[in-house]
C-alpha cells in the first residue's frame, strides 16, 4: 500500500485562475493536513480535515478551501490565484507510531504550483 | 507562533559533527524533527515528548529542554546522506496541528 499520493506533481497557472490539488492518504489514515511550502521556507499549515470536516485552520484567506471525501482522500482548492501562491503544496496524514508513542505526520511528495 | 531555528545553514565535511537548535517563545509540549532532501517530501526523524527526553536515531540524536523551551538535534560523524533541510515542528496544544520552523540547511561535503 503506497504512502500519501498527491496529484498533479507540477502545474502552471496564471493569475486569477483557480486550481484543485488532490491527496490520497494511505488506507485507513483518516486525518489529512495541507501545508504550503514557499521556496526556502518551512511548511506553513493551511488546514486539517477529519471525518470530512475542517477541524483546524491556519492563517490563510478564504481563497483557500478544501474538502475531504468518505474514503479520506482530500482536495485543496485555491481561487483567484496570486503570484505569491506559487509554492510546493504538501499533504500529510497523521498516524500513531508505537515506537514513538505519539502521532506523527507522513507527507506526500507535494504538488508544485507556479503562478505566472 | 513559528519556532526559531539556528543556524540557518551549515556546511560540514564528512565525519564532522553539527548541532541544530530549535526554540520557541511559547511553552513546548513536544518537538518533532523532520528532514527534507532536495525535491522530496519531509520525512519524520523523531519526536520528543517530555522535557529532558533524549532520543537517538542512527548517529542522529536529539534533546528537549522543556524549561528553556528548546530542543537540539545532534548529528555526529556526518555522512553525505545527512545533507538536506532539517525542520523542527511544535504541535499546538490542539490535536495534531504542527507548526514548523524555517529550517536549517545542512550540506555534507566529501
XYZ file of N, CA and C in Angstrom:
678
model
N 0.865 -1.189 0.000
C 0.000 0.000 0.000
C 0.903 1.242 0.000
N 0.708 2.093 -1.011
C 1.579 3.252 -1.130
C 1.311 4.206 0.019
N 2.239 5.139 0.212
C 2.051 6.167 1.210
C 1.091 7.209 0.686
N 1.346 8.475 1.058
C 0.479 9.572 0.639
C 0.772 9.928 -0.821
N -0.281 9.936 -1.634
C -0.128 10.224 -3.061
C -0.771 11.561 -3.394
N -0.024 12.409 -4.092
C -0.554 13.713 -4.471
C -0.521 13.883 -5.981
N -1.511 14.617 -6.478
C -1.528 14.925 -7.911
C -2.157 16.300 -8.136
N -1.731 16.998 -9.192
C -0.599 16.660 -10.049
C 0.730 16.977 -9.352
N 1.830 16.553 -9.925
C 3.127 16.831 -9.310
C 3.579 18.254 -9.612
N 3.296 18.707 -10.818
C 3.645 20.073 -11.208
C 2.489 20.668 -12.001
N 2.277 21.965 -11.841
C 1.316 22.643 -12.697
C 1.620 24.131 -12.742
N 1.225 24.712 -13.863
C 1.434 26.141 -14.081
C 0.083 26.788 -14.347
N -0.177 27.862 -13.627
C -1.429 28.602 -13.795
C -1.102 30.087 -13.962
N -2.085 30.850 -14.386
C -1.910 32.296 -14.470
C -2.736 32.973 -13.378
N -2.360 34.184 -13.079
C -3.051 34.948 -12.033
C -4.549 34.988 -12.284
N -5.319 34.827 -11.225
C -6.771 34.882 -11.332
C -7.432 33.536 -11.571
N -6.641 32.563 -12.012
C -7.216 31.249 -12.252
C -7.466 30.504 -10.936
N -8.067 29.342 -11.074
C -8.374 28.501 -9.926
C -7.636 27.167 -10.096
N -7.290 26.541 -8.963
C -6.571 25.270 -9.040
C -7.125 24.296 -7.996
N -7.117 23.023 -8.356
C -7.507 21.955 -7.422
C -6.377 20.951 -7.330
N -5.937 20.694 -6.116
C -4.880 19.716 -5.856
C -5.488 18.550 -5.093
N -4.962 17.349 -5.353
C -5.568 16.163 -4.773
C -4.589 15.367 -3.921
N -5.145 14.686 -2.935
C -4.329 13.916 -1.994
C -5.047 12.619 -1.671
N -4.330 11.502 -1.791
C -4.880 10.199 -1.426
C -4.033 9.630 -0.296
N -4.599 9.533 0.891
C -3.803 9.020 2.007
C -3.695 7.511 1.976
N -2.795 7.018 2.763
C -2.639 5.578 2.927
C -3.938 5.041 3.521
N -4.269 3.818 3.164
C -5.514 3.216 3.609
C -5.674 3.305 5.122
N -6.841 3.806 5.549
C -7.136 3.882 6.976
C -6.695 5.150 7.662
N -5.885 5.960 6.994
C -5.425 7.217 7.601
C -6.492 8.278 7.359
N -7.169 8.681 8.441
C -8.366 9.497 8.281
C -8.148 10.994 8.502
N -6.980 11.397 8.933
C -6.711 12.806 9.211
C -5.725 13.342 8.182
N -6.164 14.364 7.446
C -5.351 14.919 6.370
C -5.095 16.405 6.632
N -3.844 16.792 6.566
C -3.464 18.200 6.712
C -2.828 18.691 5.418
N -3.036 19.956 5.134
C -2.408 20.593 3.969
C -1.457 21.678 4.434
N -0.294 21.727 3.777
C 0.730 22.729 4.085
C 1.172 23.402 2.793
N 1.531 24.671 2.926
C 2.136 25.412 1.824
C 3.599 25.651 2.157
N 4.492 25.291 1.242
C 5.914 25.497 1.474
C 6.501 26.375 0.372
N 6.728 27.627 0.691
C 7.378 28.529 -0.254
C 8.862 28.176 -0.322
N 9.506 28.579 -1.398
C 10.913 28.245 -1.624
C 11.783 28.724 -0.466
N 12.560 27.815 0.102
C 13.483 28.185 1.173
C 12.850 28.379 2.540
N 11.590 27.991 2.681
C 10.906 28.176 3.962
C 10.340 26.865 4.486
N 9.896 26.899 5.723
C 9.278 25.720 6.312
C 7.827 25.596 5.879
N 7.261 24.401 5.995
C 5.839 24.216 5.649
C 4.942 25.060 6.558
N 3.975 25.749 5.931
C 3.008 26.563 6.670
C 1.667 25.843 6.668
N 1.074 25.660 7.844
C -0.177 24.925 7.987
C -1.338 25.688 7.366
N -2.082 25.008 6.474
C -3.250 25.629 5.845
C -4.511 25.210 6.589
N -4.803 23.916 6.577
C -5.928 23.381 7.345
C -5.806 21.870 7.467
N -6.688 21.333 8.308
C -6.718 19.900 8.568
C -8.144 19.391 8.458
N -8.298 18.217 7.862
C -9.601 17.585 7.730
C -9.636 16.262 8.482
N -10.777 16.035 9.105
C -11.010 14.779 9.818
C -12.490 14.478 9.719
N -12.822 13.267 9.325
C -14.225 12.858 9.150
C -14.993 13.869 8.299
N -14.355 14.255 7.212
C -14.962 15.104 6.180
C -15.247 16.536 6.650
N -14.692 16.906 7.794
C -14.910 18.271 8.281
C -13.563 18.968 8.501
N -13.569 20.269 8.252
C -12.363 21.061 8.530
C -12.261 21.222 10.042
N -11.189 20.690 10.614
C -11.072 20.690 12.076
C -10.257 21.874 12.584
N -9.228 22.233 11.838
C -8.387 23.356 12.243
C -7.991 24.119 10.989
N -7.697 25.394 11.152
C -7.301 26.213 10.014
C -6.167 27.134 10.420
N -5.216 27.305 9.512
C -4.126 28.243 9.732
C -4.508 29.623 9.233
N -3.507 30.488 9.144
C -3.751 31.877 8.788
C -3.730 32.059 7.271
N -4.698 31.491 6.602
C -4.812 31.594 5.148
C -6.178 32.170 4.790
N -6.228 32.951 3.700
C -7.511 33.577 3.327
C -8.525 32.548 2.842
N -9.768 33.022 2.721
C -10.862 32.145 2.289
C -10.693 31.633 0.863
N -9.769 32.215 0.121
C -9.492 31.710 -1.236
C -9.010 30.255 -1.184
N -8.512 29.878 -0.040
C -8.041 28.508 0.160
C -9.177 27.713 0.808
N -9.634 26.691 0.130
C -10.690 25.860 0.678
C -10.351 24.407 0.413
N -11.051 23.549 1.091
C -10.736 22.135 0.929
C -11.965 21.263 1.084
N -11.703 19.997 0.918
C -12.779 19.026 1.045
C -12.154 17.677 1.370
N -12.864 16.892 2.156
C -12.433 15.507 2.388
C -13.586 14.589 2.030
N -13.289 13.524 1.345
C -14.289 12.585 0.870
C -14.419 11.405 1.832
N -15.502 10.624 1.684
C -15.698 9.490 2.609
C -14.537 8.501 2.629
N -13.796 8.405 1.532
C -12.649 7.474 1.518
C -11.384 8.135 2.085
N -11.533 9.326 2.684
C -10.481 10.097 3.348
C -9.582 10.873 2.386
N -9.750 10.673 1.086
C -8.967 11.489 0.163
C -9.406 12.945 0.307
N -8.581 13.840 -0.177
C -8.849 15.257 0.073
C -8.455 16.106 -1.126
N -9.076 17.245 -1.233
C -8.740 18.236 -2.249
C -8.456 19.577 -1.594
N -7.524 20.292 -2.201
C -7.249 21.679 -1.821
C -7.589 22.536 -3.023
N -8.432 23.532 -2.831
C -8.802 24.455 -3.896
C -8.281 25.842 -3.566
N -7.723 26.482 -4.568
C -7.280 27.862 -4.399
C -7.897 28.684 -5.525
N -8.658 29.697 -5.157
C -9.302 30.569 -6.139
C -8.507 31.855 -6.328
N -8.776 32.531 -7.441
C -8.187 33.852 -7.703
C -6.694 33.855 -7.393
N -5.968 32.999 -8.073
C -4.549 32.802 -7.791
C -3.743 34.095 -7.885
N -2.820 34.235 -6.952
C -1.870 35.343 -6.930
C -0.471 34.793 -7.163
N 0.423 35.687 -7.587
C 1.812 35.259 -7.805
C 2.391 34.620 -6.543
N 2.001 35.174 -5.402
C 2.514 34.697 -4.111
C 2.021 33.321 -3.709
N 1.080 32.772 -4.482
C 0.601 31.424 -4.185
C 1.540 30.365 -4.762
N 2.527 30.784 -5.519
C 3.498 29.838 -6.070
C 4.246 29.172 -4.916
N 4.176 27.850 -4.870
C 4.771 27.121 -3.749
C 4.627 25.627 -3.986
N 5.229 24.870 -3.085
C 5.010 23.427 -3.025
C 3.887 23.192 -2.028
N 2.845 22.487 -2.428
C 1.722 22.202 -1.539
C 1.833 20.749 -1.092
N 1.948 20.583 0.192
C 2.163 19.269 0.785
C 0.913 18.791 1.508
N 0.612 17.533 1.299
C -0.459 16.883 2.033
C 0.202 15.941 3.037
N -0.339 15.872 4.220
C 0.232 14.995 5.247
C -0.875 14.268 5.987
N -0.640 13.010 6.300
C -1.592 12.274 7.110
C -0.995 12.049 8.496
N -1.883 11.868 9.443
C -1.472 11.654 10.824
C -1.675 10.202 11.181
N -0.667 9.598 11.766
C -0.814 8.222 12.213
C -0.038 8.015 13.498
N -0.512 7.075 14.275
C 0.154 6.775 15.544
C 1.327 5.853 15.279
N 2.484 6.240 15.792
C 3.669 5.405 15.628
C 4.033 4.822 17.000
N 3.803 3.551 17.200
C 4.034 2.946 18.524
C 5.466 3.137 19.028
N 6.435 3.089 18.128
C 7.834 3.224 18.565
C 8.120 4.607 19.124
N 7.309 5.585 18.717
C 7.498 6.950 19.200
C 6.499 7.302 20.292
N 5.435 6.515 20.399
C 4.404 6.784 21.402
C 3.610 8.038 21.111
N 3.521 8.408 19.838
C 2.818 9.646 19.505
C 2.368 9.618 18.057
N 1.504 10.581 17.718
C 1.086 10.766 16.332
C 2.161 11.529 15.572
N 2.448 11.068 14.380
C 3.430 11.755 13.533
C 2.824 11.995 12.168
N 3.446 12.900 11.413
C 2.978 13.234 10.073
C 3.761 12.462 9.025
N 3.035 11.983 8.015
C 3.644 11.382 6.830
C 3.249 12.243 5.646
N 4.249 12.792 4.965
C 3.997 13.726 3.879
C 3.982 13.025 2.527
N 3.164 13.592 1.627
C 3.272 13.232 0.229
C 4.403 14.031 -0.403
N 4.690 13.713 -1.673
C 5.801 14.377 -2.368
C 5.470 15.804 -2.764
N 4.183 16.148 -2.737
C 3.803 17.525 -2.985
C 3.381 17.826 -4.420
N 2.692 18.928 -4.555
C 2.312 19.466 -5.864
C 2.955 20.839 -5.985
N 3.808 20.997 -6.999
C 4.486 22.286 -7.162
C 3.672 23.164 -8.089
N 3.159 24.249 -7.545
C 2.320 25.197 -8.286
C 3.124 26.430 -8.636
N 3.113 26.784 -9.916
C 3.739 28.026 -10.371
C 2.646 28.916 -10.928
N 2.553 30.133 -10.423
C 1.568 31.099 -10.893
C 2.287 32.197 -11.667
N 1.892 32.351 -12.918
C 2.555 33.353 -13.779
C 1.686 34.601 -13.961
N 2.679 30.394 16.985
C 3.889 31.144 16.636
C 4.982 30.189 16.179
N 5.654 30.579 15.100
C 6.642 29.703 14.480
C 7.884 29.568 15.365
N 8.386 28.350 15.565
C 9.646 28.204 16.309
C 10.803 28.787 15.509
N 11.871 29.101 16.229
C 13.074 29.676 15.632
C 14.139 28.592 15.548
N 14.840 28.523 14.440
C 15.912 27.542 14.275
C 17.232 28.248 14.022
N 18.304 27.629 14.539
C 19.644 28.136 14.264
C 20.618 26.967 14.200
N 21.659 27.042 13.350
C 21.877 28.117 12.382
C 20.927 27.982 11.191
N 20.964 28.972 10.300
C 20.151 28.902 9.079
C 20.711 27.865 8.134
N 22.038 27.816 8.073
C 22.697 26.885 7.163
C 24.040 26.481 7.743
N 24.479 25.287 7.410
C 25.780 24.806 7.868
C 26.357 23.861 6.819
N 27.662 23.974 6.636
C 28.379 23.085 5.711
C 29.383 22.279 6.523
N 29.344 20.975 6.355
C 30.232 20.085 7.101
C 31.030 19.218 6.137
N 32.195 18.803 6.585
C 32.903 17.749 5.866
C 32.467 16.417 6.472
N 32.513 15.385 5.671
C 32.163 14.050 6.171
C 32.904 13.766 7.476
N 32.187 13.216 8.443
C 32.809 12.869 9.716
C 32.706 13.950 10.784
N 32.354 15.172 10.376
C 32.235 16.248 11.365
C 30.871 16.197 12.052
N 30.783 16.903 13.167
C 29.550 16.936 13.943
C 28.834 18.270 13.766
N 27.542 18.276 14.024
C 26.761 19.517 13.940
C 25.647 19.486 14.982
N 25.227 20.674 15.380
C 24.089 20.822 16.288
C 23.120 21.829 15.680
N 21.855 21.462 15.650
C 20.812 22.365 15.156
C 19.876 22.648 16.327
N 19.585 23.910 16.535
C 18.763 24.313 17.666
C 17.388 24.788 17.231
N 16.424 24.559 18.100
C 15.045 24.951 17.850
C 14.509 25.540 19.144
N 13.944 26.732 19.080
C 13.426 27.330 20.308
C 12.107 28.033 20.020
N 11.352 28.225 21.077
C 10.043 28.838 20.936
C 9.783 29.780 22.090
N 9.006 30.822 21.808
C 8.615 31.758 22.866
C 7.415 31.205 23.634
N 6.797 30.162 23.068
C 5.657 29.531 23.739
C 6.111 28.233 24.377
N 5.342 27.776 25.355
C 5.659 26.505 26.003
C 5.608 25.388 24.973
N 6.597 24.518 25.027
C 6.659 23.391 24.105
C 6.152 22.143 24.800
N 5.208 21.480 24.188
C 4.690 20.253 24.766
C 5.372 19.032 24.177
N 5.817 19.180 22.965
C 6.610 18.144 22.317
C 7.301 18.784 21.127
N 8.287 18.101 20.607
C 9.025 18.617 19.444
C 9.208 17.498 18.434
N 8.856 17.777 17.189
C 9.096 16.857 16.072
C 10.335 17.326 15.324
N 11.078 16.382 14.764
C 12.161 16.708 13.845
C 11.942 15.965 12.521
N 12.054 16.699 11.414
C 11.884 16.146 10.070
C 13.081 16.557 9.215
N 13.385 15.749 8.227
C 14.431 16.085 7.257
C 13.826 16.057 5.851
N 14.173 17.049 5.078
C 13.689 17.128 3.700
C 14.879 17.226 2.757
N 15.021 16.218 1.906
C 16.058 16.263 0.885
C 15.518 17.038 -0.312
N 16.433 17.573 -1.092
C 16.059 18.453 -2.199
C 15.059 17.763 -3.126
N 13.916 18.403 -3.333
C 12.922 17.873 -4.259
C 12.084 16.728 -3.700
N 12.209 16.470 -2.409
C 11.459 15.367 -1.814
C 10.564 15.868 -0.680
N 9.737 14.981 -0.173
C 8.856 15.319 0.947
C 9.631 15.288 2.259
N 9.204 16.058 3.243
C 9.819 15.933 4.575
C 9.574 14.543 5.140
N 10.586 14.012 5.812
C 10.495 12.679 6.396
C 10.706 12.779 7.903
N 9.848 12.106 8.644
C 9.914 12.124 10.101
C 11.201 11.484 10.599
N 11.880 12.155 11.528
C 13.076 11.599 12.161
C 12.762 11.106 13.564
N 12.251 11.995 14.395
C 11.928 11.602 15.760
C 11.061 12.655 16.431
N 10.451 12.246 17.533
C 9.640 13.154 18.319
C 10.080 13.047 19.770
N 10.128 14.169 20.439
C 10.461 14.191 21.861
C 9.240 14.677 22.615
N 8.839 13.867 23.588
C 7.560 14.104 24.241
C 7.670 14.772 25.607
N 8.792 14.608 26.258
C 8.864 15.128 27.623
C 10.115 15.969 27.780
N 10.051 16.916 28.660
C 11.218 17.723 28.951
C 12.364 16.849 29.408
N 13.530 17.096 28.862
C 14.708 16.333 29.248
C 14.881 15.057 28.468
N 13.880 14.718 27.664
C 13.975 13.469 26.912
C 15.068 13.573 25.862
N 15.773 12.477 25.688
C 16.763 12.402 24.625
C 16.486 11.156 23.824
N 16.665 11.264 22.521
C 16.420 10.114 21.664
C 17.523 10.008 20.639
N 17.686 8.819 20.112
C 18.706 8.614 19.088
C 18.132 7.895 17.903
N 18.715 8.180 16.757
C 18.281 7.564 15.502
C 19.538 7.442 14.655
N 20.142 6.266 14.591
C 21.455 6.059 13.986
C 22.424 7.016 14.679
N 23.101 7.887 13.959
C 24.025 8.825 14.602
C 23.391 10.194 14.750
N 22.079 10.228 14.715
C 21.353 11.468 14.904
C 20.552 11.343 16.192
N 20.727 12.272 17.090
C 20.010 12.242 18.354
C 19.472 13.617 18.657
N 18.607 13.704 19.643
C 18.008 15.000 19.977
C 17.715 15.067 21.460
N 17.649 16.281 21.965
C 17.290 16.526 23.356
C 16.192 17.573 23.409
N 15.503 17.610 24.528
C 14.371 18.521 24.680
C 14.442 19.120 26.080
N 14.640 20.421 26.155
C 14.671 21.126 27.435
C 13.380 21.932 27.557
N 12.444 21.352 28.281
C 11.119 21.958 28.373
C 11.178 23.328 29.059
N 12.027 23.441 30.074
C 12.145 24.700 30.826
C 12.639 25.829 29.926
N 13.632 25.537 29.120
C 14.201 26.564 28.238
C 13.407 26.669 26.942
N 12.390 25.843 26.795
C 11.549 25.868 25.593
C 12.401 25.683 24.346
N 13.293 24.719 24.389
C 14.136 24.490 23.226
C 14.491 23.015 23.060
N 14.858 22.688 21.833
C 15.302 21.341 21.504
C 16.532 21.458 20.622
N 17.400 20.476 20.704
C 18.592 20.451 19.860
C 18.700 19.107 19.172
N 19.127 19.155 17.923
C 19.354 17.944 17.120
C 20.858 17.800 16.927
N 21.389 16.642 17.259
C 22.822 16.388 17.188
C 23.106 15.400 16.064
N 23.998 15.786 15.170
C 24.420 14.890 14.090
C 25.908 14.627 14.295
N 26.249 13.380 14.531
C 27.639 13.035 14.784
C 28.205 12.229 13.621
N 29.490 12.433 13.386
C 30.197 11.719 12.319
C 29.365 11.761 11.046
N 29.071 12.971 10.589
C 28.120 13.157 9.497
C 28.511 12.390 8.227
N 27.472 11.961 7.518
C 27.631 11.252 6.246
C 27.021 12.094 5.137
N 27.416 11.808 3.907
C 26.869 12.556 2.763
C 25.345 12.499 2.749
N 24.799 11.353 3.192
C 23.340 11.164 3.160
C 22.599 12.053 4.167
N 23.325 12.707 5.051
C 22.670 13.589 6.019
C 22.313 14.957 5.416
N 22.799 15.216 4.222
C 22.502 16.515 3.597
C 21.000 16.681 3.411
N 20.534 17.900 3.619
C 19.112 18.195 3.483
C 18.754 19.363 4.378
N 17.468 19.647 4.439
C 16.996 20.709 5.317
C 16.262 20.078 6.494
N 16.630 20.491 7.686
C 16.057 19.949 8.908
C 15.054 20.935 9.492
N 13.879 20.425 9.779
C 12.823 21.252 10.352
C 12.439 20.728 11.726
N 12.245 21.640 12.650
C 11.605 21.246 13.901
C 10.141 21.668 13.800
N 9.287 20.915 14.454
C 7.863 21.205 14.444
C 7.324 21.113 15.850
N 6.490 22.058 16.197
C 5.939 22.071 17.553
C 4.426 22.007 17.456
N 3.844 20.900 17.877
C 2.388 20.794 17.817
C 1.725 21.811 18.734
N 0.638 22.398 18.237
C -0.184 23.227 19.094
C -0.800 22.322 20.143
N -1.361 22.919 21.130
C -1.975 22.137 22.177
C -3.131 21.319 21.607
N -3.796 21.909 20.605
C -4.904 21.201 19.984
C -4.369 20.051 19.132
N -5.220 19.185 18.767
C -4.831 17.916 18.172
C -4.076 18.092 16.865
N -2.826 17.718 16.866
C -2.043 17.468 15.673
C -1.565 18.640 14.836
N -2.070 19.823 15.042
C -1.612 20.929 14.198
C -0.145 21.204 14.523
N 0.732 20.928 13.581
C 2.173 21.076 13.802
C 2.656 22.341 13.107
N 3.312 23.194 13.857
C 3.868 24.436 13.318
C 5.370 24.235 13.137
N 5.847 24.457 11.926
C 7.240 24.197 11.605
C 8.096 25.451 11.651
N 9.362 25.244 12.006
C 10.332 26.316 11.928
C 10.770 26.548 10.492
N 11.623 27.555 10.251
C 12.032 27.899 8.885
C 13.034 26.923 8.280
N 13.599 26.063 9.091
C 14.517 25.045 8.575
C 15.978 25.426 8.699
N 16.829 24.402 8.754
C 18.286 24.566 8.738
C 18.831 23.722 7.608
N 19.502 24.372 6.673
C 20.063 23.657 5.542
C 21.419 23.074 5.924
N 21.561 21.776 5.773
C 22.808 21.078 6.112
C 23.398 20.480 4.848
N 24.634 20.830 4.572
C 25.331 20.255 3.418
C 26.565 19.536 3.918
N 26.678 18.256 3.580
C 27.856 17.476 3.935
C 28.656 17.244 2.667
N 29.921 17.647 2.699
C 30.778 17.512 1.520
C 31.903 16.521 1.802
N 32.418 15.879 0.736
C 33.477 14.864 0.947
C 34.754 15.506 1.493
